[in-house]
Amino acid sequence: MQGSTIDPAKTALNYHHNSEATVEAHGVEHHDFRIQGLIVFLIAEGMIFVGLFTAYLAFRAVAPSWPPEGTPKLELLLPGINTLILISSSFVIHNADTAIKKNDVAGLRTWFAATALMGAIFLGGQIYEYTHLEFGLSTNLFASTFYVLTGFHGLHVLLGLGAMIAVLWRSLKPGHYSSEHHFGVEAAEIYWHFVDIVWIILFTILYLI
Amino acid sequence: MTQVELQEKANLPAHGEQPKVTHWREYFSFSTDHKVIGIQYLVTTFIFYLIGGVLATAVRTELATPESDFVAPDVYNSLFTVHATVMIFLWIVPAGTGGFGNYLVPLLIGARDMAFPRLNAIAFWIIPPAGLLLLSSFLVGAPGAGWTSYPPLSVVSGKPGEAIWILSVLILGTSSILAAINFLVTIWKMRTPGMGWNQMPLFCWAMLATSALALIATPVLAGALILLSFDLLVGTSFFNPTGGGDPIVYQHLFWFYSHPAVYIMILPFFGMISEILPVHARKPIFGYKAIAYSSLAISFLGLIVWAHHMFTSGTPAWLRMFFMITTMVIAVPTGIKVFSWLATIWGGKLRLNSAMLFAMGFISMFVIGGISGVMVAAVPFDIHVHDTYFVVAHLHYVLFGGSVFGIYAGFYHWFPKMTGRMLNETWGKVHFVLMLVGFNMAFLPMHKLGLEGMNRRIASYDPKFTTLNVICTVGAYILAVSTIPFIVNACWSWIAGPKAPDNPWQGLTLEWMTTSPPPPENFEKDPVLATGPYDYGMGDRRTQVEVPLDEPRNPVLAAGPDSVLRADPDPAVAAHPDDRQGESHNR
């Protein structure tokens, strides 16, 4: 069993866990391709953002002025700090991976909790920014794309937080994660890096250029 | 010893126990067996095909007369919109990828299941609710802006049906992405020891190309639909010019998915035809690598041609030139496939059974659609026939003449494997003849209608087009009737048809090396490649390699001298199975 709470014995036709019964029945060990699956999944996720970014750039390219006249200027301080926090959290979460590879579950919990906290601060900052902006969702095209892009990214941050809480919850069970079996940890980390990379691109095209 | 005997002997079970057959109740449950899921896909999507067919018949009935008298114009709009959506998103795409892909890929590569069985089941089970959701829109005002749902029409018409359309297409897209993830990882990682990339059956190559396309293109449609739903529901103006938005951006995003979608709809059938022809022509496939790699070329080119749907949308001339050239270039890899198929059956000892007839019908009809495709790829011609019945004819020759003939070819070919029963050949041939006649009657006259300027998507037309429209409508009815012998044949044979042997067509690919129907885990052990997948008629060649069949059964590739699959005495290929997988199969 690798990082899953579902008992293979209860899913009649689930062959993809290295339970001794399946190995015995077939003489072959079944392999775990979930990391590959996750990578392929993130390509698809990335393509949604590519579509949205392309739409933003296309709107911008054909608009007579951008952002449309009368749009209040975006403050850079708060999102800048937010960006720094999110980028740092990618380094923080990497320590969790290092910890679990040394069988250090307490370290895993500490680093995951720290990352989740940083993610929560990021989300809080984003909500604070939303409430203080002087334009609404349908004020103009810039405002609409701004909210949809940052909001869609925020949703991904929230999902990442959910994944981290799930890992923390599971890590309470002794022996659930070990240096051998830590797919959940790795998946959450890879996903978090993905969210981070998307934010860097998003921050650049929305705020900087 | 012939190849068939060689291959079958190599895969004899270690002990003679009768394998368990999947229980019928399994087909109505949340099963994680890829074969059950494949059949669930096929049956479900076929039901949606019948629903889409009823809508199509209603459309044709309306068009039998020039005046709009069968249904009201806005009902007509809903009919063709839902017809197209059902046929594309609930029939051809899920039947080709989800149905045949799920059933065949693990069997063809000698795996016991897909990489993520539960994900696979989820990908299927979100389809029926999404389909019912789409059809439920008739209760509240069905979408009527065409299957493209172009803004601003789809937004200003403001029917609840448009929102339902967006939601159901988003769900179906999610299913498609989940399936693509599964196929990519399965083909990438789970091939049986000894099966390198170039020993892989061509259907798997096609599924690889299809899945890559679905993975890259479908999320972009999701992005477009998210923006469209904001316009529709929240009042933003992404695609509304009065609010500063740009409807052309929607067209770009939409076609970035929907053009590749036509390859998602046709590539699996290219793969299936490449499996069926050599078996029934009793010849090795001509140009294995050409067919395999042209699938990849088609999917790459398919991603860079989308704007050919927008030649009349104010696209600048230099850009139209780029898209015209890339579009025409797709004819090259497609032509490579068609000529390879023709060379495969050329001089072969053809068995003209139903599967082969449908496969050859597929090639003929698809070529007609392909040629009219090159025609509409040319900017000046496209401007002339844009939004006329010429385009309707073209797309039906590709998607009905191609995909649906392909589905039936696959169905007749693999029915014995799926059910353990043989289909009735006579009724299969009746089905084929009725369908071929009905199909050509329904869609061939549309070329002329389009050239003379009859508009698509409009319920009434100039009375001078009446004769041809009546022919089309009669053809559509024949097409509808042609389904009946098929349904009767399939149902009757499934219950009471003669028992099928394990390998009724003497095929060489691995799915024929297990029982019909296969046991829940497909193979007792990793199956052994005793020959290449298409080495028909190579058994008497003097260089045929003798294969050691005693335990331990080392996979040895005994391809004939002329086969592209032939294994040279290369230590990397001929060594112990554990050493032969390289990086592609980390055991």
PDB file of N, CA and C in Angstrom, chain B residues 453-497:
ATOM      1  N   GLY B 453     -25.037  27.015 -53.230  1.00  0.00           N
ATOM      2  CA  GLY B 453     -25.282  28.098 -52.287  1.00  0.00           C
ATOM      3  C   GLY B 453     -26.342  27.865 -51.238  1.00  0.00           C
ATOM      4  N   MET B 454     -26.737  26.619 -50.985  1.00  0.00           N
ATOM      5  CA  MET B 454     -27.710  26.413 -49.907  1.00  0.00           C
ATOM      6  C   MET B 454     -27.017  26.543 -48.558  1.00  0.00           C
ATOM      7  N   ASN B 455     -27.572  27.421 -47.705  1.00  0.00           N
ATOM      8  CA  ASN B 455     -26.965  27.683 -46.396  1.00  0.00           C
ATOM      9  C   ASN B 455     -27.232  26.558 -45.425  1.00  0.00           C
ATOM     10  N   ARG B 456     -26.246  26.299 -44.570  1.00  0.00           N
ATOM     11  CA  ARG B 456     -26.486  25.352 -43.480  1.00  0.00           C
ATOM     12  C   ARG B 456     -27.163  26.097 -42.324  1.00  0.00           C
ATOM     13  N   ARG B 457     -27.704  25.328 -41.389  1.00  0.00           N
ATOM     14  CA  ARG B 457     -28.266  25.842 -40.132  1.00  0.00           C
ATOM     15  C   ARG B 457     -29.500  26.734 -40.326  1.00  0.00           C
ATOM     16  N   ILE B 458     -30.184  26.597 -41.474  1.00  0.00           N
ATOM     17  CA  ILE B 458     -31.404  27.387 -41.670  1.00  0.00           C
ATOM     18  C   ILE B 458     -32.523  26.423 -42.054  1.00  0.00           C
ATOM     19  N   ALA B 459     -33.693  26.621 -41.433  1.00  0.00           N
ATOM     20  CA  ALA B 459     -34.758  25.635 -41.549  1.00  0.00           C
ATOM     21  C   ALA B 459     -35.467  25.670 -42.897  1.00  0.00           C
ATOM     22  N   SER B 460     -35.425  26.785 -43.607  1.00  0.00           N
ATOM     23  CA  SER B 460     -36.108  26.846 -44.895  1.00  0.00           C
ATOM     24  C   SER B 460     -35.080  27.150 -45.984  1.00  0.00           C
ATOM     25  N   TYR B 461     -35.460  26.891 -47.237  1.00  0.00           N
ATOM     26  CA  TYR B 461     -34.510  27.114 -48.330  1.00  0.00           C
ATOM     27  C   TYR B 461     -35.255  27.407 -49.619  1.00  0.00           C
ATOM     28  N   ASP B 462     -34.503  27.849 -50.596  1.00  0.00           N
ATOM     29  CA  ASP B 462     -35.051  28.142 -51.916  1.00  0.00           C
ATOM     30  C   ASP B 462     -35.665  26.866 -52.513  1.00  0.00           C
ATOM     31  N   PRO B 463     -36.917  26.940 -53.045  1.00  0.00           N
ATOM     32  CA  PRO B 463     -37.561  25.722 -53.587  1.00  0.00           C
ATOM     33  C   PRO B 463     -36.766  25.032 -54.687  1.00  0.00           C
ATOM     34  N   LYS B 464     -35.805  25.742 -55.339  1.00  0.00           N
ATOM     35  CA  LYS B 464     -35.053  25.064 -56.407  1.00  0.00           C
ATOM     36  C   LYS B 464     -34.175  23.934 -55.865  1.00  0.00           C
ATOM     37  N   PHE B 465     -33.932  23.939 -54.536  1.00  0.00           N
ATOM     38  CA  PHE B 465     -33.112  22.877 -53.947  1.00  0.00           C
ATOM     39  C   PHE B 465     -33.934  21.662 -53.524  1.00  0.00           C
ATOM     40  N   THR B 466     -35.260  21.676 -53.812  1.00  0.00           N
ATOM     41  CA  THR B 466     -36.138  20.654 -53.227  1.00  0.00           C
ATOM     42  C   THR B 466     -35.739  19.233 -53.609  1.00  0.00           C
ATOM     43  N   THR B 467     -35.516  18.977 -54.899  1.00  0.00           N
ATOM     44  CA  THR B 467     -35.271  17.599 -55.346  1.00  0.00           C
ATOM     45  C   THR B 467     -34.092  16.974 -54.591  1.00  0.00           C
ATOM     46  N   LEU B 468     -32.979  17.706 -54.573  1.00  0.00           N
ATOM     47  CA  LEU B 468     -31.800  17.141 -53.910  1.00  0.00           C
ATOM     48  C   LEU B 468     -32.060  16.926 -52.418  1.00  0.00           C
ATOM     49  N   ASN B 469     -32.802  17.855 -51.805  1.00  0.00           N
ATOM     50  CA  ASN B 469     -33.090  17.696 -50.382  1.00  0.00           C
ATOM     51  C   ASN B 469     -33.969  16.483 -50.109  1.00  0.00           C
ATOM     52  N   VAL B 470     -34.889  16.212 -51.024  1.00  0.00           N
ATOM     53  CA  VAL B 470     -35.729  15.020 -50.839  1.00  0.00           C
ATOM     54  C   VAL B 470     -34.856  13.769 -50.916  1.00  0.00           C
ATOM     55  N   ILE B 471     -33.917  13.749 -51.882  1.00  0.00           N
ATOM     56  CA  ILE B 471     -33.013  12.589 -51.975  1.00  0.00           C
ATOM     57  C   ILE B 471     -32.231  12.430 -50.666  1.00  0.00           C
ATOM     58  N   CYS B 472     -31.727  13.557 -50.152  1.00  0.00           N
ATOM     59  CA  CYS B 472     -30.968  13.493 -48.893  1.00  0.00           C
ATOM     60  C   CYS B 472     -31.829  12.924 -47.771  1.00  0.00           C
ATOM     61  N   THR B 473     -33.076  13.385 -47.720  1.00  0.00           N
ATOM     62  CA  THR B 473     -33.935  12.946 -46.621  1.00  0.00           C
ATOM     63  C   THR B 473     -34.240  11.455 -46.733  1.00  0.00           C
ATOM     64  N   VAL B 474     -34.521  10.994 -47.961  1.00  0.00           N
ATOM     65  CA  VAL B 474     -34.771   9.554 -48.138  1.00  0.00           C
ATOM     66  C   VAL B 474     -33.521   8.769 -47.719  1.00  0.00           C
ATOM     67  N   GLY B 475     -32.354   9.264 -48.132  1.00  0.00           N
ATOM     68  CA  GLY B 475     -31.101   8.611 -47.731  1.00  0.00           C
ATOM     69  C   GLY B 475     -30.968   8.551 -46.224  1.00  0.00           C
ATOM     70  N   ALA B 476     -31.338   9.642 -45.560  1.00  0.00           N
ATOM     71  CA  ALA B 476     -31.233   9.670 -44.093  1.00  0.00           C
ATOM     72  C   ALA B 476     -32.138   8.616 -43.468  1.00  0.00           C
ATOM     73  N   TYR B 477     -33.335   8.444 -44.067  1.00  0.00           N
ATOM     74  CA  TYR B 477     -34.226   7.416 -43.513  1.00  0.00           C
ATOM     75  C   TYR B 477     -33.646   6.018 -43.725  1.00  0.00           C
ATOM     76  N   ILE B 478     -33.061   5.782 -44.913  1.00  0.00           N
ATOM     77  CA  ILE B 478     -32.435   4.470 -45.151  1.00  0.00           C
ATOM     78  C   ILE B 478     -31.313   4.239 -44.138  1.00  0.00           C
ATOM     79  N   LEU B 479     -30.560   5.319 -43.893  1.00  0.00           N
ATOM     80  CA  LEU B 479     -29.468   5.245 -42.922  1.00  0.00           C
ATOM     81  C   LEU B 479     -30.013   4.880 -41.539  1.00  0.00           C
ATOM     82  N   ALA B 480     -31.147   5.499 -41.197  1.00  0.00           N
ATOM     83  CA  ALA B 480     -31.750   5.204 -39.891  1.00  0.00           C
ATOM     84  C   ALA B 480     -32.191   3.747 -39.838  1.00  0.00           C
ATOM     85  N   VAL B 481     -32.814   3.284 -40.940  1.00  0.00           N
ATOM     86  CA  VAL B 481     -33.303   1.896 -40.969  1.00  0.00           C
ATOM     87  C   VAL B 481     -32.138   0.910 -40.900  1.00  0.00           C
ATOM     88  N   SER B 482     -30.980   1.291 -41.475  1.00  0.00           N
ATOM     89  CA  SER B 482     -29.838   0.370 -41.515  1.00  0.00           C
ATOM     90  C   SER B 482     -29.374  -0.017 -40.125  1.00  0.00           C
ATOM     91  N   THR B 483     -29.720   0.790 -39.131  1.00  0.00           N
ATOM     92  CA  THR B 483     -29.292   0.468 -37.769  1.00  0.00           C
ATOM     93  C   THR B 483     -30.032  -0.757 -37.228  1.00  0.00           C
ATOM     94  N   ILE B 484     -31.243  -0.982 -37.757  1.00  0.00           N
ATOM     95  CA  ILE B 484     -32.084  -2.049 -37.172  1.00  0.00           C
ATOM     96  C   ILE B 484     -31.446  -3.434 -37.324  1.00  0.00           C
ATOM     97  N   PRO B 485     -31.025  -3.844 -38.559  1.00  0.00           N
ATOM     98  CA  PRO B 485     -30.383  -5.171 -38.632  1.00  0.00           C
ATOM     99  C   PRO B 485     -29.174  -5.281 -37.719  1.00  0.00           C
ATOM    100  N   PHE B 486     -28.465  -4.170 -37.542  1.00  0.00           N
ATOM    101  CA  PHE B 486     -27.303  -4.220 -36.658  1.00  0.00           C
ATOM    102  C   PHE B 486     -27.713  -4.490 -35.221  1.00  0.00           C
ATOM    103  N   ILE B 487     -28.701  -3.740 -34.738  1.00  0.00           N
ATOM    104  CA  ILE B 487     -29.107  -3.900 -33.336  1.00  0.00           C
ATOM    105  C   ILE B 487     -29.617  -5.313 -33.102  1.00  0.00           C
ATOM    106  N   VAL B 488     -30.475  -5.773 -34.034  1.00  0.00           N
ATOM    107  CA  VAL B 488     -31.045  -7.116 -33.872  1.00  0.00           C
ATOM    108  C   VAL B 488     -29.925  -8.157 -33.870  1.00  0.00           C
ATOM    109  N   ASN B 489     -29.013  -8.014 -34.835  1.00  0.00           N
ATOM    110  CA  ASN B 489     -27.901  -8.956 -34.964  1.00  0.00           C
ATOM    111  C   ASN B 489     -27.046  -8.955 -33.692  1.00  0.00           C
ATOM    112  N   ALA B 490     -26.700  -7.753 -33.207  1.00  0.00           N
ATOM    113  CA  ALA B 490     -25.820  -7.675 -32.039  1.00  0.00           C
ATOM    114  C   ALA B 490     -26.501  -8.270 -30.814  1.00  0.00           C
ATOM    115  N   CYS B 491     -27.764  -7.906 -30.588  1.00  0.00           N
ATOM    116  CA  CYS B 491     -28.450  -8.408 -29.387  1.00  0.00           C
ATOM    117  C   CYS B 491     -28.627  -9.920 -29.468  1.00  0.00           C
ATOM    118  N   TRP B 492     -29.114 -10.392 -30.638  1.00  0.00           N
ATOM    119  CA  TRP B 492     -29.388 -11.817 -30.766  1.00  0.00           C
ATOM    120  C   TRP B 492     -28.088 -12.615 -30.624  1.00  0.00           C
ATOM    121  N   SER B 493     -27.029 -12.160 -31.316  1.00  0.00           N
ATOM    122  CA  SER B 493     -25.787 -12.923 -31.289  1.00  0.00           C
ATOM    123  C   SER B 493     -25.159 -12.929 -29.907  1.00  0.00           C
ATOM    124  N   TRP B 494     -25.293 -11.821 -29.194  1.00  0.00           N
ATOM    125  CA  TRP B 494     -24.702 -11.738 -27.863  1.00  0.00           C
ATOM    126  C   TRP B 494     -25.324 -12.787 -26.944  1.00  0.00           C
ATOM    127  N   ILE B 495     -26.648 -12.992 -27.140  1.00  0.00           N
ATOM    128  CA  ILE B 495     -27.337 -13.940 -26.262  1.00  0.00           C
ATOM    129  C   ILE B 495     -27.199 -15.364 -26.792  1.00  0.00           C
ATOM    130  N   ALA B 496     -27.427 -15.548 -28.104  1.00  0.00           N
ATOM    131  CA  ALA B 496     -27.567 -16.911 -28.616  1.00  0.00           C
ATOM    132  C   ALA B 496     -26.726 -17.205 -29.850  1.00  0.00           C
ATOM    133  N   GLY B 497     -25.765 -16.343 -30.149  1.00  0.00           N
ATOM    134  CA  GLY B 497     -24.939 -16.594 -31.324  1.00  0.00           C
ATOM    135  C   GLY B 497     -24.048 -17.804 -31.130  1.00  0.00           C
TER     136      GLY B 497
END
